[in-house]
CSV table of N, CA, C and O in Angstrom, one decimal:
chain,number,residue,atom,x,y,z
A,182,MET,N,12.1,8.9,5.0
A,182,MET,CA,11.9,8.2,3.7
A,182,MET,C,10.8,8.8,2.9
A,182,MET,O,11.0,9.0,1.7
A,183,ILE,N,9.7,9.2,3.5
A,183,ILE,CA,8.6,9.7,2.8
A,183,ILE,C,8.9,11.0,2.1
A,183,ILE,O,8.5,11.3,1.0
A,184,LYS,N,9.7,11.8,2.8
A,184,LYS,CA,10.2,13.1,2.2
A,184,LYS,C,11.0,12.9,1.0
A,184,LYS,O,10.9,13.6,0.0
A,185,TYR,N,11.9,11.9,1.0
A,185,TYR,CA,12.7,11.5,-0.2
A,185,TYR,C,11.8,11.1,-1.3
A,185,TYR,O,12.0,11.6,-2.4
A,186,VAL,N,10.8,10.3,-1.1
A,186,VAL,CA,9.9,9.8,-2.1
A,186,VAL,C,9.1,11.0,-2.7
A,186,VAL,O,9.0,11.1,-3.9
A,187,GLN,N,8.7,11.8,-1.8
A,187,GLN,CA,7.9,13.0,-2.2
A,187,GLN,C,8.8,13.9,-3.1
A,187,GLN,O,8.3,14.5,-4.1
A,188,SER,N,10.0,14.0,-2.8
A,188,SER,CA,10.9,14.9,-3.6
A,188,SER,C,11.2,14.3,-5.0
A,188,SER,O,11.5,15.0,-5.9
A,189,LYS,N,11.0,13.0,-5.1
A,189,LYS,CA,11.3,12.3,-6.4
A,189,LYS,C,10.0,12.1,-7.3
A,189,LYS,O,10.1,11.7,-8.4
A,190,ASN,N,8.8,12.3,-6.7
A,190,ASN,CA,7.6,12.1,-7.4
A,190,ASN,C,6.7,13.3,-7.4
A,190,ASN,O,6.5,14.0,-6.4
A,191,GLU,N,6.1,13.5,-8.5
A,191,GLU,CA,5.2,14.6,-8.7
A,191,GLU,C,3.8,13.9,-8.8
A,191,GLU,O,3.5,13.1,-9.7
A,192,PHE,N,2.9,14.2,-7.8
A,192,PHE,CA,1.6,13.7,-7.8
A,192,PHE,C,0.7,14.5,-8.8
A,192,PHE,O,0.8,15.7,-8.8
A,193,PRO,N,-0.1,13.8,-9.5
A,193,PRO,CA,-1.0,14.5,-10.4
A,193,PRO,C,-2.0,15.4,-9.7
A,193,PRO,O,-2.4,15.0,-8.6
A,194,ILE,N,-2.4,16.5,-10.2
A,194,ILE,CA,-3.4,17.3,-9.7
A,194,ILE,C,-4.7,16.8,-10.2
A,194,ILE,O,-5.0,16.7,-11.4
A,195,VAL,N,-5.6,16.4,-9.2
A,195,VAL,CA,-6.9,15.8,-9.6
A,195,VAL,C,-8.0,16.7,-9.0
A,195,VAL,O,-8.0,16.9,-7.8
A,196,SER,N,-8.8,17.3,-9.8
A,196,SER,CA,-9.8,18.2,-9.2
A,196,SER,C,-11.2,17.6,-9.3
A,196,SER,O,-12.1,18.1,-8.6
A,197,ASP,N,-11.4,16.5,-10.0
A,197,ASP,CA,-12.7,15.9,-10.1
A,197,ASP,C,-12.8,14.9,-9.0
A,197,ASP,O,-12.1,13.9,-8.9
A,198,ALA,N,-13.8,15.1,-8.1
A,198,ALA,CA,-14.0,14.3,-6.9
A,198,ALA,C,-14.3,12.8,-7.3
A,198,ALA,O,-14.2,11.9,-6.4
A,199,SER,N,-14.7,12.5,-8.5
A,199,SER,CA,-15.0,11.2,-8.9
A,199,SER,C,-13.7,10.4,-9.3
A,199,SER,O,-13.8,9.2,-9.5
A,200,LYS,N,-12.6,11.0,-9.3
A,200,LYS,CA,-11.3,10.4,-9.6
A,200,LYS,C,-10.9,9.5,-8.5
A,200,LYS,O,-11.0,9.8,-7.3
A,201,LYS,N,-10.3,8.4,-8.9
A,201,LYS,CA,-9.7,7.5,-7.9
A,201,LYS,C,-8.2,7.3,-8.1
A,201,LYS,O,-7.8,7.1,-9.3
A,202,ALA,N,-7.5,7.3,-7.0
A,202,ALA,CA,-6.1,6.9,-7.1
A,202,ALA,C,-6.0,5.5,-6.5
A,202,ALA,O,-6.7,5.2,-5.5
A,203,ARG,N,-5.2,4.6,-7.1
A,203,ARG,CA,-5.1,3.3,-6.6
A,203,ARG,C,-3.6,3.0,-6.4
A,203,ARG,O,-2.7,3.4,-7.2
A,204,MET,N,-3.4,2.3,-5.3
A,204,MET,CA,-2.0,2.0,-4.9
A,204,MET,C,-2.0,0.5,-4.5
A,204,MET,O,-2.9,0.0,-3.8
A,205,VAL,N,-1.0,-0.2,-5.0
A,205,VAL,CA,-0.8,-1.6,-4.7
A,205,VAL,C,0.5,-1.8,-4.0
A,205,VAL,O,1.5,-1.3,-4.4
A,206,PHE,N,0.4,-2.5,-2.8
A,206,PHE,CA,1.6,-2.9,-2.1
A,206,PHE,C,1.9,-4.3,-2.4
A,206,PHE,O,1.0,-5.2,-2.0
A,207,LEU,N,3.0,-4.7,-3.0
A,207,LEU,CA,3.4,-6.1,-3.2
A,207,LEU,C,4.4,-6.4,-2.1
A,207,LEU,O,5.5,-5.8,-2.0
A,208,ILE,N,4.1,-7.4,-1.4
A,208,ILE,CA,4.9,-7.8,-0.2
A,208,ILE,C,5.5,-9.2,-0.3
A,208,ILE,O,4.8,-10.1,-0.6
A,209,ASP,N,6.8,-9.2,-0.1
A,209,ASP,CA,7.5,-10.5,0.0
A,209,ASP,C,7.2,-11.2,1.3
A,209,ASP,O,7.7,-10.7,2.4
A,210,ALA,N,6.4,-12.2,1.4
A,210,ALA,CA,6.1,-12.9,2.7
A,210,ALA,C,6.7,-14.3,2.7
A,210,ALA,O,6.2,-15.2,3.3
A,211,THR,N,7.8,-14.4,2.0
A,211,THR,CA,8.5,-15.7,2.0
A,211,THR,C,9.2,-15.9,3.4
A,211,THR,O,9.4,-14.9,4.1
A,212,GLY,N,9.6,-17.1,3.7
A,212,GLY,CA,10.2,-17.4,4.9
A,212,GLY,C,11.4,-16.6,5.3
A,212,GLY,O,11.6,-16.2,6.4
A,213,SER,N,12.2,-16.3,4.3
A,213,SER,CA,13.4,-15.6,4.5
A,213,SER,C,13.2,-14.1,4.9
A,213,SER,O,14.1,-13.5,5.5
A,214,MET,N,12.0,-13.7,4.7
A,214,MET,CA,11.6,-12.3,5.0
A,214,MET,C,10.8,-12.2,6.3
A,214,MET,O,10.2,-11.1,6.6
A,215,SER,N,10.7,-13.2,7.1
A,215,SER,CA,9.7,-13.3,8.2
A,215,SER,C,10.0,-12.2,9.2
A,215,SER,O,9.0,-11.6,9.7
A,216,ILE,N,11.2,-11.9,9.5
A,216,ILE,CA,11.5,-10.8,10.5
A,216,ILE,C,11.1,-9.5,9.9
A,216,ILE,O,10.4,-8.7,10.6
A,217,LEU,N,11.4,-9.2,8.7
A,217,LEU,CA,11.0,-7.9,8.1
A,217,LEU,C,9.5,-7.8,7.9
A,217,LEU,O,8.9,-6.8,8.0
A,218,PHE,N,8.9,-9.0,7.6
A,218,PHE,CA,7.4,-9.0,7.4
A,218,PHE,C,6.7,-8.7,8.7
A,218,PHE,O,5.8,-7.9,8.7
A,219,ALA,N,7.2,-9.2,9.8
A,219,ALA,CA,6.7,-8.8,11.2
A,219,ALA,C,6.8,-7.3,11.4
A,219,ALA,O,5.9,-6.7,11.9
A,220,GLN,N,7.9,-6.7,11.1
A,220,GLN,CA,8.1,-5.3,11.2
A,220,GLN,C,7.2,-4.5,10.3
A,220,GLN,O,6.7,-3.4,10.7
A,221,LEU,N,7.0,-5.0,9.1
A,221,LEU,CA,6.1,-4.3,8.2
A,221,LEU,C,4.7,-4.2,8.7
A,221,LEU,O,4.1,-3.2,8.5
A,222,LYS,N,4.2,-5.2,9.3
A,222,LYS,CA,2.9,-5.2,9.9
A,222,LYS,C,2.7,-4.1,10.9
A,222,LYS,O,1.6,-3.5,11.1
A,223,VAL,N,3.8,-3.7,11.6
A,223,VAL,CA,3.8,-2.6,12.6
A,223,VAL,C,3.8,-1.3,11.9
A,223,VAL,O,3.1,-0.3,12.3
A,224,ILE,N,4.6,-1.1,10.8
A,224,ILE,CA,4.8,0.2,10.2
A,224,ILE,C,3.9,0.5,9.1
A,224,ILE,O,3.7,1.6,8.7
A,225,LEU,N,3.2,-0.5,8.6
A,225,LEU,CA,2.2,-0.3,7.4
A,225,LEU,C,1.2,0.8,7.7
A,225,LEU,O,0.9,1.6,6.9
A,226,PRO,N,0.6,0.8,8.9
A,226,PRO,CA,-0.4,1.9,9.2
A,226,PRO,C,0.3,3.3,9.1
A,226,PRO,O,-0.4,4.2,8.6
A,227,GLN,N,1.5,3.4,9.5
A,227,GLN,CA,2.2,4.7,9.4
A,227,GLN,C,2.4,5.0,7.9
A,227,GLN,O,2.3,6.2,7.5
A,228,ILE,N,2.8,4.0,7.1
A,228,ILE,CA,2.9,4.3,5.7
A,228,ILE,C,1.6,4.8,5.1
A,228,ILE,O,1.6,5.8,4.3
A,229,PHE,N,0.5,4.1,5.4
A,229,PHE,CA,-0.8,4.6,4.9
A,229,PHE,C,-1.1,6.0,5.4
A,229,PHE,O,-1.6,6.8,4.6
A,230,GLY,N,-0.7,6.3,6.6
A,230,GLY,CA,-0.9,7.7,7.1
A,230,GLY,C,-0.1,8.7,6.3
A,230,GLY,O,-0.6,9.8,6.0
A,231,ASP,N,1.1,8.3,6.0
A,231,ASP,CA,2.0,9.2,5.3
A,231,ASP,C,1.5,9.5,3.9
A,231,ASP,O,1.5,10.6,3.3
A,232,VAL,N,1.0,8.4,3.2
A,232,VAL,CA,0.4,8.5,1.9
A,232,VAL,C,-0.8,9.5,2.0
A,232,VAL,O,-1.0,10.4,1.1
A,233,TYR,N,-1.7,9.3,3.0
A,233,TYR,CA,-2.9,10.1,3.2
A,233,TYR,C,-2.4,11.6,3.3
A,233,TYR,O,-3.0,12.5,2.7
A,234,ASP,N,-1.5,11.8,4.2
A,234,ASP,CA,-1.0,13.2,4.5
A,234,ASP,C,-0.4,13.8,3.2
A,234,ASP,O,-0.6,15.0,2.9
A,235,THR,N,0.3,13.0,2.4
A,235,THR,CA,0.9,13.5,1.2
A,235,THR,C,-0.2,13.9,0.2
A,235,THR,O,-0.1,15.0,-0.4
A,236,LEU,N,-1.2,13.1,0.0
A,236,LEU,CA,-2.3,13.4,-0.9
A,236,LEU,C,-3.1,14.6,-0.4
A,236,LEU,O,-3.5,15.5,-1.2
A,237,LYS,N,-3.3,14.7,0.9
A,237,LYS,CA,-4.0,15.9,1.4
A,237,LYS,C,-3.2,17.2,1.2
A,237,LYS,O,-3.7,18.2,0.8
A,238,ALA,N,-1.8,17.1,1.4
A,238,ALA,CA,-1.0,18.3,1.2
A,238,ALA,C,-1.0,18.7,-0.3
A,238,ALA,O,-0.9,19.9,-0.6
A,239,LYS,N,-1.1,17.7,-1.2
A,239,LYS,CA,-1.2,18.0,-2.6
A,239,LYS,C,-2.6,18.4,-3.1
A,239,LYS,O,-2.8,18.5,-4.3
A,240,LYS,N,-3.5,18.5,-2.1
A,240,LYS,CA,-4.9,18.9,-2.4
A,240,LYS,C,-5.6,17.9,-3.4
A,240,LYS,O,-6.3,18.3,-4.2
A,241,PHE,N,-5.3,16.6,-3.2
A,241,PHE,CA,-5.9,15.6,-3.9
A,241,PHE,C,-7.4,15.5,-3.6
A,241,PHE,O,-7.8,15.5,-2.4
A,242,LYS,N,-8.2,15.6,-4.6
A,242,LYS,CA,-9.7,15.7,-4.4
A,242,LYS,C,-10.4,14.4,-4.7
A,242,LYS,O,-11.7,14.4,-4.6
A,243,GLY,N,-9.7,13.4,-5.1
A,243,GLY,CA,-10.4,12.1,-5.4
A,243,GLY,C,-10.3,11.2,-4.2
A,243,GLY,O,-10.2,11.6,-3.0
A,244,SER,N,-10.5,9.9,-4.5
A,244,SER,CA,-10.4,8.9,-3.4
A,244,SER,C,-9.2,8.0,-3.6
A,244,SER,O,-8.8,7.9,-4.7
A,245,LEU,N,-8.7,7.5,-2.5
A,245,LEU,CA,-7.6,6.6,-2.6
A,245,LEU,C,-8.0,5.2,-2.2
A,245,LEU,O,-8.7,5.0,-1.2
A,246,GLU,N,-7.7,4.2,-3.1
A,246,GLU,CA,-8.0,2.8,-2.8
A,246,GLU,C,-6.6,2.1,-2.8
A,246,GLU,O,-5.8,2.3,-3.6
A,247,ILE,N,-6.5,1.3,-1.7
A,247,ILE,CA,-5.3,0.5,-1.5
A,247,ILE,C,-5.5,-1.0,-1.6
A,247,ILE,O,-6.6,-1.4,-1.2
A,248,GLN,N,-4.6,-1.6,-2.2
A,248,GLN,CA,-4.7,-3.1,-2.3
A,248,GLN,C,-3.4,-3.7,-1.9
A,248,GLN,O,-2.3,-3.1,-2.1
A,249,ILE,N,-3.4,-4.8,-1.2
A,249,ILE,CA,-2.2,-5.5,-0.7
A,249,ILE,C,-2.2,-6.8,-1.4
A,249,ILE,O,-3.1,-7.6,-1.4
A,250,ALA,N,-1.0,-7.1,-2.0
A,250,ALA,CA,-0.8,-8.4,-2.5
A,250,ALA,C,0.5,-9.0,-1.9
A,250,ALA,O,1.5,-8.3,-1.7
A,251,LEU,N,0.4,-10.2,-1.5
A,251,LEU,CA,1.7,-10.8,-0.9
A,251,LEU,C,1.9,-12.2,-1.5
A,251,LEU,O,0.9,-12.9,-1.8
A,252,TYR,N,3.1,-12.5,-1.6
A,252,TYR,CA,3.5,-13.8,-2.2
A,252,TYR,C,4.4,-14.6,-1.2
A,252,TYR,O,5.1,-14.0,-0.4
A,253,ARG,N,4.2,-15.9,-1.2
A,253,ARG,CA,4.9,-16.8,-0.3
A,253,ARG,C,5.9,-17.7,-1.0
A,253,ARG,O,5.9,-17.7,-2.3
A,254,ASN,N,6.5,-18.5,-0.3
A,254,ASN,CA,7.5,-19.5,-0.9
A,254,ASN,C,6.7,-20.4,-1.9
A,254,ASN,O,5.5,-20.7,-1.7
A,255,TYR,N,7.5,-20.9,-2.9
A,255,TYR,CA,6.9,-21.7,-3.9
A,255,TYR,C,6.3,-23.0,-3.4
A,255,TYR,O,5.4,-23.6,-4.0
A,256,ASN,N,6.7,-23.5,-2.2
A,256,ASN,CA,6.2,-24.7,-1.7
A,256,ASN,C,5.0,-24.5,-0.8
A,256,ASN,O,4.6,-25.4,-0.1
A,257,SER,N,4.5,-23.3,-0.7
A,257,SER,CA,3.2,-23.0,0.0
A,257,SER,C,2.0,-23.7,-0.6
A,257,SER,O,2.1,-24.0,-1.8
A,258,ASN,N,1.0,-23.8,0.1
A,258,ASN,CA,-0.3,-24.3,-0.5
A,258,ASN,C,-0.7,-23.4,-1.6
A,258,ASN,O,-0.5,-22.2,-1.5
A,259,ALA,N,-1.2,-24.0,-2.7
A,259,ALA,CA,-1.6,-23.2,-3.9
A,259,ALA,C,-2.5,-22.0,-3.5
A,259,ALA,O,-2.3,-20.9,-4.1
A,260,ASN,N,-3.4,-22.2,-2.6
A,260,ASN,CA,-4.3,-21.1,-2.2
A,260,ASN,C,-3.7,-20.0,-1.3
A,260,ASN,O,-4.3,-19.0,-1.1
A,261,LYS,N,-2.4,-20.2,-0.9
A,261,LYS,CA,-1.7,-19.3,-0.1
A,261,LYS,C,-0.5,-18.7,-0.8
A,261,LYS,O,0.2,-17.8,-0.3
A,262,LEU,N,-0.2,-19.2,-2.0
A,262,LEU,CA,1.0,-18.7,-2.7
A,262,LEU,C,0.9,-17.2,-3.0
A,262,LEU,O,1.9,-16.5,-2.8
A,263,LEU,N,-0.2,-16.8,-3.4
A,263,LEU,CA,-0.4,-15.4,-3.8
A,263,LEU,C,-1.8,-15.0,-3.2
A,263,LEU,O,-2.8,-15.5,-3.5
A,264,GLU,N,-1.7,-14.0,-2.2
A,264,GLU,CA,-3.0,-13.5,-1.6
A,264,GLU,C,-3.1,-12.1,-2.0
A,264,GLU,O,-2.2,-11.3,-1.9
A,265,ILE,N,-4.3,-11.7,-2.4
A,265,ILE,CA,-4.6,-10.3,-2.9
A,265,ILE,C,-5.9,-9.8,-2.3
A,265,ILE,O,-6.9,-10.5,-2.3
A,266,SER,N,-5.8,-8.7,-1.6
A,266,SER,CA,-7.0,-8.1,-1.1
A,266,SER,C,-7.7,-7.4,-2.2
A,266,SER,O,-7.2,-7.2,-3.3
A,267,THR,N,-9.0,-7.0,-1.9
A,267,THR,CA,-9.7,-6.2,-2.9
A,267,THR,C,-9.2,-4.8,-2.7
A,267,THR,O,-8.5,-4.4,-1.7
A,268,PHE,N,-9.4,-3.9,-3.7
A,268,PHE,CA,-9.1,-2.5,-3.5
A,268,PHE,C,-10.1,-1.9,-2.5
A,268,PHE,O,-11.3,-2.2,-2.5
A,269,ASP,N,-9.5,-1.2,-1.6
A,269,ASP,CA,-10.3,-0.8,-0.4
A,269,ASP,C,-10.0,0.7,0.0
A,269,ASP,O,-8.8,1.1,-0.1
A,270,ASN,N,-11.0,1.5,0.3
A,270,ASN,CA,-10.7,2.8,0.8
A,270,ASN,C,-11.1,3.0,2.2
A,270,ASN,O,-11.1,4.1,2.8
A,271,THR,N,-11.5,1.9,2.9
A,271,THR,CA,-11.8,1.9,4.3
A,271,THR,C,-10.8,1.2,5.2
A,271,THR,O,-10.8,1.5,6.4
A,272,GLY,N,-10.0,0.3,4.6
A,272,GLY,CA,-9.1,-0.5,5.4
A,272,GLY,C,-9.7,-1.8,5.9
A,272,GLY,O,-9.0,-2.6,6.5
A,273,ASN,N,-11.0,-2.0,5.7
A,273,ASN,CA,-11.6,-3.2,6.3
A,273,ASN,C,-11.1,-4.5,5.7
A,273,ASN,O,-10.9,-5.5,6.4
A,274,SER,N,-10.8,-4.5,4.4
A,274,SER,CA,-10.3,-5.7,3.8
A,274,SER,C,-8.8,-5.8,3.9
A,274,SER,O,-8.2,-6.8,3.4
A,275,LEU,N,-8.1,-4.9,4.5
A,275,LEU,CA,-6.6,-4.9,4.5
A,275,LEU,C,-6.1,-5.4,5.9
A,275,LEU,O,-5.0,-5.4,6.1
A,276,ARG,N,-7.0,-5.8,6.7
A,276,ARG,CA,-6.6,-6.2,8.1
A,276,ARG,C,-6.2,-7.7,8.0
A,276,ARG,O,-6.6,-8.5,7.3
């Protein structure tokens, strides 16, 4: 899958080390997706690794920050309906 995505996308060349790339994962965490959501938790670290490898191969010289946002069923508690992590380049807030 990652090779297909790579073939369809041209990553920008960034030579300034102060540049940041930001990526947001929007995840459907509704009840109907519970089986896939469980699988996603297992493969998400691999996805992050593939993104890292792709940026490294493209000689990306900036930093990558990732944010995860997930939404739940409309009848969830208001504070759980939409959860959003901060942008993070260490993975600490994404656990």
